[in-house]
DNA sequence: ACCTGAACACCGTTCAAGT
DNA sequence: ACCTGAACACCGTTCAAGT
């Protein structure tokens, strides 16, 4: 009777007595495609976080038998990879004039960060073996912009990775700190309690500063200053 | 009989003599302290990676009953937090002269990165709610150095986080890419196959460039240039 | 071609019980 | 104070079998 938990969890469970299928849309069972799987995974991740995604729960949510996913997908890893890339699609603005390259870069990276913060699980997932097409497209656009802004070919990869690092580091840090404001306050408390062990970051209130957007933007400016003097 | 697997493992396997790992000290069972748990966790993580650490396997490795860990530790999360911090202890060099602050910062951050790369699992663990004493000590030292180098109080937190981001981003990226040289080559292959879809990063060989140390160092220099013009 | 349940080998954690 | 096994509610994945 292990299905009881899963069944109860899935929305609108009407006494699922002897129903052959888990409860799904009252009508029109959809056909279970790769797209539906990925979309469902993103929904589930948004709702329950990284830990909340299991193959069984995902299948249940899609109204499919527990093991049906494995026809469309090799394993759970792949579901993660696909969900991650799907969330990083970049809808570039029409963007007629290649005027302000610096503004372009800032905009691209702020959009990148914002996309990930909209799905906080993506942050801890990103530095991943599989770089999907959307991630590659973002890297390509970044590289192209930097290149046309005059970054030397020899410095290009370093510049790309440095900006990538800034986005990843800032996003991952923010996503994990944001989830626990209380812990944050507790940490600062602890700092204070240890009176004098960490005087600098205590007095700068490093752990309480929650202007993440500003810090991201200012840090990015510093980095771009160094990259393109 | 789901216990069969676990039972067979924990019964101090007398017959599977060739097992290099699960065998414990034949004599003198030690007393199972917090320190031993943390040390064992680090060993297990080093040997088997993030997925390889389970409470049961850890207990087995320590020669303890499966559930004994829970007397010393609240849950698995805490084991992760403790293992992570334990790996980030900073043995600062005596360091008499506060001469070259820039060199000091570079040294600190390279040590930080090296410590994490020695235990690749730590990279994907770090941006974590609990900042242990060793992590805080590193942040403190970094802040102090920057501050005494003349970074304005108003910019201090931004500077610290930017450098943190660089270390975290670079380390996580490197740790995950390093684990899959083949995938990396395959990715570049794929890039080439898509002829023209990603021309810039294809021609810069972004995915094949494996001078991680150099990229980290150069990116850090750019960042420091921007931070302290 | 697509989906399925049963089965296998695991998990983390609780708990009453042992010493 | 410290440790234990059994039990509970889960996992990912394989596989023979269904349609």
Tab-separated table of C-alpha atoms (C1' of nucleotides) in Angstrom:
chain	number	residue	atom	x	y	z
A	1	UNK	CA	0.000	0.000	0.000
A	2	UNK	CA	2.861	2.295	-0.605
A	3	UNK	CA	0.819	4.188	-3.146
A	4	UNK	CA	-1.300	5.732	-0.467
A	5	UNK	CA	1.198	8.485	0.294
A	6	UNK	CA	1.756	9.346	-3.308
A	7	UNK	CA	-1.911	9.276	-4.103
A	8	UNK	CA	-2.826	11.470	-1.200
A	9	UNK	CA	-0.185	13.941	-2.222
A	10	UNK	CA	-1.300	14.407	-5.765
A	11	UNK	CA	-3.772	17.237	-6.027
A	12	UNK	CA	-7.469	16.709	-6.199
A	13	UNK	CA	-7.255	13.160	-4.976
A	14	UNK	CA	-10.834	12.060	-4.829
A	15	UNK	CA	-10.952	8.847	-2.847
A	16	UNK	CA	-8.841	7.002	-5.311
A	17	UNK	CA	-10.457	3.718	-4.365
A	18	UNK	CA	-9.718	1.140	-7.021
A	19	UNK	CA	-9.026	3.562	-9.825
A	20	UNK	CA	-6.656	1.881	-12.238
A	21	UNK	CA	-4.812	5.128	-12.777
A	22	UNK	CA	-3.643	7.699	-10.357
A	23	UNK	CA	-5.849	10.714	-10.367
A	24	UNK	CA	-5.142	13.044	-13.217
A	25	UNK	CA	-7.063	15.644	-15.152
A	26	UNK	CA	-10.682	14.617	-14.867
A	27	UNK	CA	-10.721	14.290	-18.642
A	28	UNK	CA	-8.309	14.012	-21.539
A	29	UNK	CA	-5.263	12.091	-20.367
A	30	UNK	CA	-2.374	13.567	-22.314
A	31	UNK	CA	0.124	11.370	-24.057
A	32	UNK	CA	3.233	11.707	-21.883
A	33	UNK	CA	5.875	13.250	-24.075
A	34	UNK	CA	9.373	14.414	-23.269
A	35	UNK	CA	8.078	17.966	-23.140
A	36	UNK	CA	5.416	17.071	-20.644
A	37	UNK	CA	7.950	15.296	-18.499
A	38	UNK	CA	10.293	18.262	-18.475
A	39	UNK	CA	7.494	20.726	-17.782
A	40	UNK	CA	6.218	18.542	-14.981
A	41	UNK	CA	9.661	18.256	-13.502
A	42	UNK	CA	10.055	22.028	-13.459
A	43	UNK	CA	6.671	22.411	-11.771
A	44	UNK	CA	7.535	19.829	-9.180
A	45	UNK	CA	10.941	21.366	-8.536
A	46	UNK	CA	9.418	24.810	-8.191
A	47	UNK	CA	6.856	23.494	-5.764
A	48	UNK	CA	8.928	21.134	-3.678
A	49	UNK	CA	12.566	21.834	-4.325
A	50	UNK	CA	15.379	19.533	-5.274
A	51	UNK	CA	14.540	16.897	-2.713
A	52	UNK	CA	10.925	16.877	-3.800
A	53	UNK	CA	11.575	15.483	-7.239
A	54	UNK	CA	11.393	11.739	-7.425
A	55	UNK	CA	10.678	9.719	-10.502
A	56	UNK	CA	7.668	8.193	-8.822
A	57	UNK	CA	6.159	11.475	-7.778
A	58	UNK	CA	6.782	12.974	-11.166
A	59	UNK	CA	5.099	10.070	-12.902
A	60	UNK	CA	2.189	10.304	-10.525
A	61	UNK	CA	1.796	13.998	-11.185
A	62	UNK	CA	1.708	13.298	-14.890
A	63	UNK	CA	-0.948	10.646	-14.425
A	64	UNK	CA	1.369	7.940	-15.654
A	65	UNK	CA	2.342	4.639	-14.190
A	66	UNK	CA	5.302	4.796	-11.915
A	67	UNK	CA	7.843	3.466	-14.344
A	68	UNK	CA	6.614	4.862	-17.632
A	69	UNK	CA	9.079	7.720	-17.597
A	70	UNK	CA	11.912	5.375	-18.337
A	71	UNK	CA	10.693	4.887	-21.838
A	72	UNK	CA	11.290	8.567	-22.600
A	73	UNK	CA	14.241	9.229	-20.421
A	74	UNK	CA	17.369	7.369	-19.470
A	75	UNK	CA	17.434	8.217	-15.769
A	76	UNK	CA	16.837	10.871	-13.174
A	77	UNK	CA	20.058	12.676	-14.045
A	78	UNK	CA	18.708	13.373	-17.476
A	79	UNK	CA	15.495	14.772	-16.061
A	80	UNK	CA	17.584	17.193	-14.034
A	81	UNK	CA	19.669	18.190	-17.023
A	82	UNK	CA	16.631	18.804	-19.183
A	83	UNK	CA	14.742	20.714	-16.507
A	84	UNK	CA	17.757	22.903	-15.911
A	85	UNK	CA	18.320	23.793	-19.517
A	86	UNK	CA	14.636	24.397	-20.119
A	87	UNK	CA	14.619	27.067	-17.480
A	88	UNK	CA	17.508	28.926	-19.034
A	89	UNK	CA	16.044	29.773	-22.381
A	90	UNK	CA	17.110	33.246	-23.380
A	91	UNK	CA	14.661	35.407	-25.217
A	92	UNK	CA	17.016	38.031	-26.483
A	93	UNK	CA	15.497	41.420	-27.017
A	94	UNK	CA	15.268	42.433	-30.700
A	95	UNK	CA	18.119	44.702	-29.975
A	96	UNK	CA	18.861	46.563	-33.165
A	97	UNK	CA	21.797	48.619	-32.133
A	98	UNK	CA	24.997	47.049	-30.901
A	99	UNK	CA	25.737	50.295	-29.206
A	100	UNK	CA	26.536	49.782	-25.577
A	101	UNK	CA	28.314	46.469	-25.200
A	102	UNK	CA	28.774	46.904	-21.479
A	103	UNK	CA	25.103	47.473	-20.968
A	104	UNK	CA	24.414	44.422	-23.077
A	105	UNK	CA	26.636	42.240	-20.964
A	106	UNK	CA	25.130	43.515	-17.748
A	107	UNK	CA	21.661	42.916	-19.080
A	108	UNK	CA	22.455	39.404	-20.236
A	109	UNK	CA	23.968	38.417	-16.944
A	110	UNK	CA	21.247	39.994	-14.859
A	111	UNK	CA	18.706	38.103	-16.916
A	112	UNK	CA	20.678	34.918	-16.412
A	113	UNK	CA	20.745	35.393	-12.690
A	114	UNK	CA	17.078	36.342	-12.569
A	115	UNK	CA	16.102	33.244	-14.530
A	116	UNK	CA	17.886	31.072	-12.055
A	117	UNK	CA	16.527	32.822	-8.997
A	118	UNK	CA	13.035	32.283	-10.342
A	119	UNK	CA	13.795	28.578	-9.949
A	120	UNK	CA	16.094	28.405	-6.960
A	121	UNK	CA	16.812	24.708	-7.387
A	122	UNK	CA	18.557	25.539	-10.660
A	123	UNK	CA	21.346	27.282	-8.816
A	124	UNK	CA	22.556	24.191	-7.024
A	125	UNK	CA	22.089	22.201	-10.203
A	126	UNK	CA	23.927	24.292	-12.680
A	127	UNK	CA	27.557	23.502	-12.606
A	128	UNK	CA	26.692	20.280	-14.275
A	129	UNK	CA	28.302	17.935	-16.723
A	130	UNK	CA	25.720	18.466	-19.417
A	131	UNK	CA	25.570	21.951	-20.857
A	132	UNK	CA	22.308	22.105	-22.752
A	133	UNK	CA	21.624	24.187	-25.848
A	134	UNK	CA	20.202	27.117	-23.927
A	135	UNK	CA	23.201	27.366	-21.661
A	136	UNK	CA	25.521	27.126	-24.629
A	137	UNK	CA	23.522	29.801	-26.435
A	138	UNK	CA	23.996	32.129	-23.494
A	139	UNK	CA	27.714	31.458	-23.399
A	140	UNK	CA	27.930	32.014	-27.137
A	141	UNK	CA	26.143	35.349	-26.972
A	142	UNK	CA	28.310	36.442	-24.076
A	143	UNK	CA	31.454	35.469	-25.923
A	144	UNK	CA	30.342	37.208	-29.082
A	145	UNK	CA	29.533	40.411	-27.247
A	146	UNK	CA	32.813	40.461	-25.368
A	147	UNK	CA	34.718	39.689	-28.504
A	148	UNK	CA	33.130	42.480	-30.465
A	149	UNK	CA	33.738	44.774	-27.513
A	150	UNK	CA	37.422	44.312	-28.067
A	151	UNK	CA	38.392	41.656	-25.565
A	152	UNK	CA	41.522	40.025	-26.919
A	153	UNK	CA	41.144	36.517	-28.252
A	154	UNK	CA	43.718	35.332	-25.737
A	155	UNK	CA	41.646	36.676	-22.852
A	156	UNK	CA	38.272	35.627	-24.148
A	157	UNK	CA	37.887	32.338	-22.336
A	158	UNK	CA	39.144	33.826	-19.112
A	159	UNK	CA	36.674	36.663	-19.441
A	160	UNK	CA	33.786	34.314	-20.143
A	161	UNK	CA	34.610	32.035	-17.244
A	162	UNK	CA	35.127	34.947	-14.871
A	163	UNK	CA	31.710	36.336	-15.667
A	164	UNK	CA	30.201	32.867	-15.469
A	165	UNK	CA	31.819	32.443	-12.058
A	166	UNK	CA	30.351	35.691	-10.875
A	167	UNK	CA	26.871	34.708	-11.983
A	168	UNK	CA	27.103	31.185	-10.592
A	169	UNK	CA	28.700	32.163	-7.312
A	170	UNK	CA	26.313	35.018	-6.688
A	171	UNK	CA	23.254	33.040	-7.631
A	172	UNK	CA	24.070	29.912	-5.707
A	173	UNK	CA	25.007	31.922	-2.636
A	174	UNK	CA	21.914	34.033	-2.778
A	175	UNK	CA	19.610	31.120	-3.398
A	176	UNK	CA	20.903	29.197	-0.427
A	177	UNK	CA	21.044	32.132	1.941
A	178	UNK	CA	17.666	33.397	0.989
A	179	UNK	CA	16.043	30.173	2.028
A	180	UNK	CA	17.006	30.710	5.614
A	181	UNK	CA	16.711	34.250	6.847
A	182	UNK	CA	16.453	32.938	10.347
A	183	UNK	CA	19.642	30.975	10.149
A	184	UNK	CA	21.259	34.086	8.811
A	185	UNK	CA	20.234	36.117	11.813
A	186	UNK	CA	21.270	33.256	14.038
A	187	UNK	CA	24.652	33.206	12.365
A	188	UNK	CA	25.155	36.901	12.984
A	189	UNK	CA	24.070	36.352	16.568
A	190	UNK	CA	26.659	33.642	16.860
A	191	UNK	CA	29.268	35.955	15.432
A	192	UNK	CA	28.427	38.544	18.034
A	193	UNK	CA	28.428	35.921	20.750
A	194	UNK	CA	31.942	34.940	19.829
A	195	UNK	CA	32.844	38.523	20.553
A	196	UNK	CA	35.971	39.365	18.731
A	197	UNK	CA	36.642	36.192	16.910
A	198	UNK	CA	35.365	37.635	13.634
A	199	UNK	CA	35.445	41.386	14.200
A	200	UNK	CA	35.709	42.521	10.593
A	201	UNK	CA	32.810	40.651	9.062
A	202	UNK	CA	30.808	41.223	12.191
A	203	UNK	CA	31.124	44.975	11.988
A	204	UNK	CA	30.586	45.001	8.235
A	205	UNK	CA	27.465	42.924	8.846
A	206	UNK	CA	28.441	40.623	6.018
A	207	UNK	CA	25.876	38.022	6.962
A	208	UNK	CA	23.031	40.469	7.332
A	209	UNK	CA	23.572	42.509	4.221
A	210	UNK	CA	20.734	41.497	1.989
A	211	UNK	CA	21.160	43.862	-0.909
A	212	UNK	CA	21.971	40.942	-3.173
A	213	UNK	CA	20.945	42.717	-6.340
A	214	UNK	CA	23.159	45.668	-5.568
A	215	UNK	CA	26.084	43.484	-4.612
A	216	UNK	CA	25.752	41.497	-7.784
A	217	UNK	CA	25.626	44.619	-9.900
A	218	UNK	CA	28.508	46.368	-8.173
A	219	UNK	CA	30.684	43.289	-8.208
A	220	UNK	CA	29.943	42.887	-11.881
A	221	UNK	CA	31.004	46.468	-12.491
A	222	UNK	CA	34.288	45.894	-10.700
A	223	UNK	CA	34.894	42.805	-12.735
A	224	UNK	CA	34.115	44.546	-16.022
A	225	UNK	CA	36.382	47.418	-15.031
A	226	UNK	CA	39.195	44.951	-14.637
A	227	UNK	CA	38.314	43.047	-17.773
A	228	UNK	CA	38.093	46.086	-20.057
A	229	UNK	CA	40.082	48.927	-18.631
B	1	UNK	CA	13.366	-9.198	3.550
B	2	UNK	CA	14.819	-5.888	2.639
B	3	UNK	CA	17.315	-6.092	5.475
B	4	UNK	CA	19.276	-8.801	3.802
B	5	UNK	CA	21.597	-6.455	1.968
B	6	UNK	CA	22.273	-4.262	4.946
B	7	UNK	CA	22.599	-7.209	7.260
B	8	UNK	CA	25.109	-8.955	5.094
B	9	UNK	CA	27.166	-5.805	4.945
B	10	UNK	CA	27.255	-5.039	8.615
B	11	UNK	CA	28.027	-8.515	9.883
B	12	UNK	CA	31.729	-7.681	9.879
B	13	UNK	CA	32.081	-9.562	6.610
B	14	UNK	CA	34.377	-12.398	7.495
B	15	UNK	CA	34.222	-14.106	4.196
B	16	UNK	CA	34.625	-11.331	1.644
B	17	UNK	CA	38.274	-11.015	2.531
B	18	UNK	CA	39.300	-8.937	-0.462
B	19	UNK	CA	37.140	-6.002	0.588
B	20	UNK	CA	39.481	-3.029	0.954
B	21	UNK	CA	37.066	-0.633	2.556
B	22	UNK	CA	34.230	-2.039	4.577
B	23	UNK	CA	36.532	-3.972	6.853
B	24	UNK	CA	37.110	-2.223	10.130
B	25	UNK	CA	39.930	-2.494	12.618
B	26	UNK	CA	40.057	-6.157	13.609
B	27	UNK	CA	40.733	-5.143	17.184
B	28	UNK	CA	40.117	-2.202	19.452
B	29	UNK	CA	36.794	-0.772	18.367
B	30	UNK	CA	37.104	2.954	19.046
B	31	UNK	CA	34.457	4.855	20.958
B	32	UNK	CA	32.582	6.644	18.167
B	33	UNK	CA	32.941	10.337	18.827
B	34	UNK	CA	31.854	13.317	16.808
B	35	UNK	CA	35.392	13.679	15.519
B	36	UNK	CA	35.484	10.112	14.350
B	37	UNK	CA	32.169	10.549	12.595
B	38	UNK	CA	33.334	13.658	10.771
B	39	UNK	CA	36.647	12.108	9.820
B	40	UNK	CA	34.889	9.001	8.582
B	41	UNK	CA	32.471	11.073	6.565
B	42	UNK	CA	35.318	12.904	4.864
B	43	UNK	CA	37.020	9.613	4.044
B	44	UNK	CA	33.845	8.178	2.642
B	45	UNK	CA	33.126	11.295	0.620
B	46	UNK	CA	36.650	11.326	-0.754
B	47	UNK	CA	36.371	7.693	-1.714
B	48	UNK	CA	32.837	7.542	-3.051
B	49	UNK	CA	31.639	11.046	-3.663
B	50	UNK	CA	28.496	12.796	-2.556
B	51	UNK	CA	26.181	9.957	-3.498
B	52	UNK	CA	28.337	7.473	-1.680
B	53	UNK	CA	27.700	8.864	1.763
B	54	UNK	CA	24.807	7.262	3.540
B	55	UNK	CA	24.268	7.128	7.236
B	56	UNK	CA	24.243	3.380	7.134
B	57	UNK	CA	27.467	3.048	5.207
B	58	UNK	CA	29.148	5.604	7.411
B	59	UNK	CA	28.114	3.750	10.548
B	60	UNK	CA	29.287	0.497	9.050
B	61	UNK	CA	32.663	1.987	8.208
B	62	UNK	CA	33.003	3.150	11.773
B	63	UNK	CA	32.178	-0.284	13.079
B	64	UNK	CA	29.046	0.983	14.746
B	65	UNK	CA	25.486	-0.171	14.599
B	66	UNK	CA	23.493	1.345	11.826
B	67	UNK	CA	21.641	3.885	13.889
B	68	UNK	CA	24.205	4.830	16.480
B	69	UNK	CA	25.213	7.990	14.682
B	70	UNK	CA	21.970	9.646	15.638
B	71	UNK	CA	23.071	9.909	19.204
B	72	UNK	CA	25.913	12.221	18.203
B	73	UNK	CA	24.365	13.971	15.285
B	74	UNK	CA	20.949	15.359	14.466
B	75	UNK	CA	20.736	14.206	10.869
B	76	UNK	CA	22.583	13.727	7.623
B	77	UNK	CA	22.554	17.442	6.857
B	78	UNK	CA	24.652	18.063	9.908
B	79	UNK	CA	27.152	15.445	8.850
B	80	UNK	CA	27.531	17.285	5.558
B	81	UNK	CA	27.950	20.628	7.265
B	82	UNK	CA	30.584	19.313	9.641
B	83	UNK	CA	32.488	17.447	6.946
B	84	UNK	CA	32.522	20.536	4.779
B	85	UNK	CA	33.810	22.861	7.436
B	86	UNK	CA	36.391	20.360	8.612
B	87	UNK	CA	37.944	20.342	5.184
B	88	UNK	CA	38.282	24.097	5.074
B	89	UNK	CA	40.554	24.656	8.006
B	90	UNK	CA	43.054	27.351	7.175
B	91	UNK	CA	46.544	27.007	8.444
B	92	UNK	CA	47.695	30.520	7.885
B	93	UNK	CA	51.382	30.912	7.307
B	94	UNK	CA	53.174	32.688	10.176
B	95	UNK	CA	53.315	35.653	7.938
B	96	UNK	CA	55.170	38.326	9.796
B	97	UNK	CA	55.095	41.131	7.321
B	98	UNK	CA	51.836	42.582	6.095
B	99	UNK	CA	53.730	43.729	3.062
B	100	UNK	CA	51.994	42.663	-0.088
B	101	UNK	CA	48.252	42.601	0.540
B	102	UNK	CA	47.492	41.609	-3.022
B	103	UNK	CA	49.764	38.639	-2.810
B	104	UNK	CA	48.160	37.725	0.491
B	105	UNK	CA	44.698	37.754	-1.004
B	106	UNK	CA	45.757	35.712	-3.986
B	107	UNK	CA	47.442	33.205	-1.726
B	108	UNK	CA	44.446	32.904	0.562
B	109	UNK	CA	42.047	32.342	-2.285
B	110	UNK	CA	44.272	29.907	-4.102
B	111	UNK	CA	44.581	27.947	-0.893
B	112	UNK	CA	40.837	28.030	-0.489
B	113	UNK	CA	40.292	26.722	-3.973
B	114	UNK	CA	42.983	24.086	-3.582
B	115	UNK	CA	41.460	22.846	-0.342
B	116	UNK	CA	38.151	22.368	-2.035
B	117	UNK	CA	39.580	20.710	-5.103
B	118	UNK	CA	41.314	18.230	-2.850
B	119	UNK	CA	37.811	17.149	-1.844
B	120	UNK	CA	35.735	17.689	-4.946
B	121	UNK	CA	32.452	16.949	-3.214
B	122	UNK	CA	32.980	20.058	-1.104
B	123	UNK	CA	32.468	22.276	-4.124
B	124	UNK	CA	28.880	21.265	-4.676
B	125	UNK	CA	28.266	21.396	-0.956
B	126	UNK	CA	29.615	24.754	-0.087
B	127	UNK	CA	27.012	27.345	-0.717
B	128	UNK	CA	25.242	26.048	2.293
B	129	UNK	CA	23.079	27.459	5.030
B	130	UNK	CA	25.512	26.674	7.796
B	131	UNK	CA	28.783	28.559	7.640
B	132	UNK	CA	31.071	26.776	10.046
B	133	UNK	CA	33.884	28.356	12.034
B	134	UNK	CA	36.560	27.591	9.466
B	135	UNK	CA	34.624	29.188	6.647
B	136	UNK	CA	33.914	32.212	8.793
B	137	UNK	CA	37.574	32.440	9.725
B	138	UNK	CA	38.510	32.543	6.064
B	139	UNK	CA	35.964	35.241	5.374
B	140	UNK	CA	37.205	37.199	8.358
B	141	UNK	CA	40.811	37.036	7.253
B	142	UNK	CA	39.861	38.028	3.741
B	143	UNK	CA	37.846	40.972	5.003
B	144	UNK	CA	40.604	42.092	7.310
B	145	UNK	CA	43.188	41.979	4.569
B	146	UNK	CA	41.038	43.873	2.113
B	147	UNK	CA	40.152	46.422	4.719
B	148	UNK	CA	43.748	47.079	5.651
B	149	UNK	CA	44.561	47.284	1.946
B	150	UNK	CA	42.365	50.320	1.738
B	151	UNK	CA	39.079	48.974	0.432
B	152	UNK	CA	36.425	51.421	1.550
B	153	UNK	CA	34.096	50.242	4.282
B	154	UNK	CA	31.148	50.785	1.956
B	155	UNK	CA	32.648	48.450	-0.635
B	156	UNK	CA	33.908	45.820	1.759
B	157	UNK	CA	31.005	43.414	1.633
B	158	UNK	CA	30.768	43.697	-2.123
B	159	UNK	CA	34.472	42.987	-2.425
B	160	UNK	CA	34.270	39.971	-0.131
B	161	UNK	CA	31.287	38.493	-1.919
B	162	UNK	CA	32.809	39.115	-5.331
B	163	UNK	CA	35.934	37.238	-4.397
B	164	UNK	CA	33.871	34.519	-2.758
B	165	UNK	CA	31.849	34.241	-5.963
B	166	UNK	CA	34.987	33.875	-7.996
B	167	UNK	CA	36.298	31.108	-5.784
B	168	UNK	CA	32.987	29.281	-5.584
B	169	UNK	CA	32.139	29.610	-9.248
B	170	UNK	CA	35.569	28.576	-10.418
B	171	UNK	CA	35.822	25.672	-8.011
B	172	UNK	CA	32.392	24.252	-8.595
B	173	UNK	CA	32.787	24.545	-12.336
B	174	UNK	CA	36.163	22.980	-12.341
B	175	UNK	CA	35.182	20.159	-10.031
B	176	UNK	CA	32.215	19.183	-12.146
B	177	UNK	CA	33.945	19.529	-15.487
B	178	UNK	CA	36.977	17.693	-14.351
B	179	UNK	CA	34.982	14.635	-13.531
B	180	UNK	CA	34.004	14.160	-17.127
B	181	UNK	CA	36.749	14.826	-19.598
B	182	UNK	CA	34.964	12.626	-22.078
B	183	UNK	CA	31.706	14.515	-21.842
B	184	UNK	CA	33.728	17.633	-22.353
B	185	UNK	CA	35.192	16.375	-25.590
B	186	UNK	CA	31.779	15.112	-26.591
B	187	UNK	CA	30.346	18.551	-25.944
B	188	UNK	CA	32.933	20.191	-28.132
B	189	UNK	CA	32.199	17.588	-30.761
B	190	UNK	CA	28.551	18.473	-30.520
B	191	UNK	CA	29.409	22.125	-30.885
B	192	UNK	CA	31.317	21.400	-34.028
B	193	UNK	CA	28.524	19.198	-35.301
B	194	UNK	CA	26.082	22.042	-34.943
B	195	UNK	CA	28.364	23.896	-37.312
B	196	UNK	CA	27.844	27.554	-36.840
B	197	UNK	CA	25.335	27.583	-34.074
B	198	UNK	CA	27.978	28.496	-31.497
B	199	UNK	CA	30.853	29.847	-33.579
B	200	UNK	CA	32.491	32.032	-30.957
B	201	UNK	CA	32.875	29.561	-28.140
B	202	UNK	CA	33.666	26.861	-30.630
B	203	UNK	CA	36.587	28.727	-32.089
B	204	UNK	CA	37.807	29.866	-28.693
B	205	UNK	CA	37.632	26.236	-27.597
B	206	UNK	CA	35.930	27.281	-24.395
B	207	UNK	CA	34.948	23.742	-23.511
B	208	UNK	CA	38.358	22.281	-24.180
B	209	UNK	CA	40.482	24.851	-22.456
B	210	UNK	CA	41.695	23.082	-19.368
B	211	UNK	CA	44.103	25.597	-17.928
B	212	UNK	CA	41.863	25.997	-14.924
B	213	UNK	CA	44.581	27.210	-12.650
B	214	UNK	CA	45.623	29.894	-15.089
B	215	UNK	CA	42.054	30.990	-15.726
B	216	UNK	CA	41.397	31.230	-12.012
B	217	UNK	CA	44.512	33.277	-11.443
B	218	UNK	CA	43.982	35.605	-14.383
B	219	UNK	CA	40.321	36.137	-13.591
B	220	UNK	CA	41.283	36.908	-10.024
B	221	UNK	CA	43.759	39.474	-11.246
B	222	UNK	CA	41.123	41.171	-13.367
B	223	UNK	CA	38.793	41.256	-10.430
B	224	UNK	CA	41.399	42.682	-8.104
B	225	UNK	CA	42.293	45.281	-10.711
B	226	UNK	CA	38.688	46.413	-10.708
B	227	UNK	CA	38.373	46.223	-6.953
B	228	UNK	CA	41.497	48.243	-6.178
B	229	UNK	CA	42.402	50.441	-9.092
C	1	DA	C1'	5.767	1.821	-29.830
C	2	DC	C1'	4.496	2.729	-25.501
C	3	DC	C1'	3.224	1.646	-20.881
C	4	DT	C1'	2.830	-1.314	-16.636
C	5	DG	C1'	3.418	-3.681	-11.754
C	6	DA	C1'	6.314	-6.396	-9.148
C	7	DA	C1'	10.713	-6.872	-7.465
C	8	DC	C1'	15.431	-5.660	-5.919
C	9	DA	C1'	18.557	-3.208	-3.398
C	10	DC	C1'	18.893	0.417	-1.269
C	11	DC	C1'	17.664	5.087	1.560
C	12	DG	C1'	16.820	8.596	6.254
C	13	DT	C1'	14.747	8.607	10.470
C	14	DT	C1'	11.864	7.147	14.669
C	15	DC	C1'	11.390	4.512	18.532
C	16	DA	C1'	11.171	1.294	22.183
C	17	DA	C1'	14.478	-1.271	24.114
C	18	DG	C1'	18.891	-2.663	25.669
C	19	DT	C1'	23.493	-1.829	28.499
D	1	DA	C1'	25.109	8.024	28.695
D	2	DC	C1'	25.466	5.579	24.810
D	3	DC	C1'	24.169	2.134	21.488
D	4	DT	C1'	20.969	-1.197	19.098
D	5	DG	C1'	17.556	-3.703	15.704
D	6	DA	C1'	13.196	-3.562	13.822
D	7	DA	C1'	10.044	-0.881	11.468
D	8	DC	C1'	8.163	2.815	8.482
D	9	DA	C1'	7.868	5.307	4.490
D	10	DC	C1'	10.139	6.162	1.057
D	11	DC	C1'	13.912	5.888	-3.087
D	12	DG	C1'	16.074	4.662	-8.489
D	13	DT	C1'	16.157	1.224	-11.669
D	14	DT	C1'	15.495	-3.456	-14.046
D	15	DC	C1'	12.672	-6.538	-16.180
D	16	DA	C1'	9.308	-9.550	-18.008
D	17	DA	C1'	5.023	-8.700	-19.424
D	18	DG	C1'	1.163	-6.351	-21.249
D	19	DT	C1'	-1.305	-3.444	-25.166
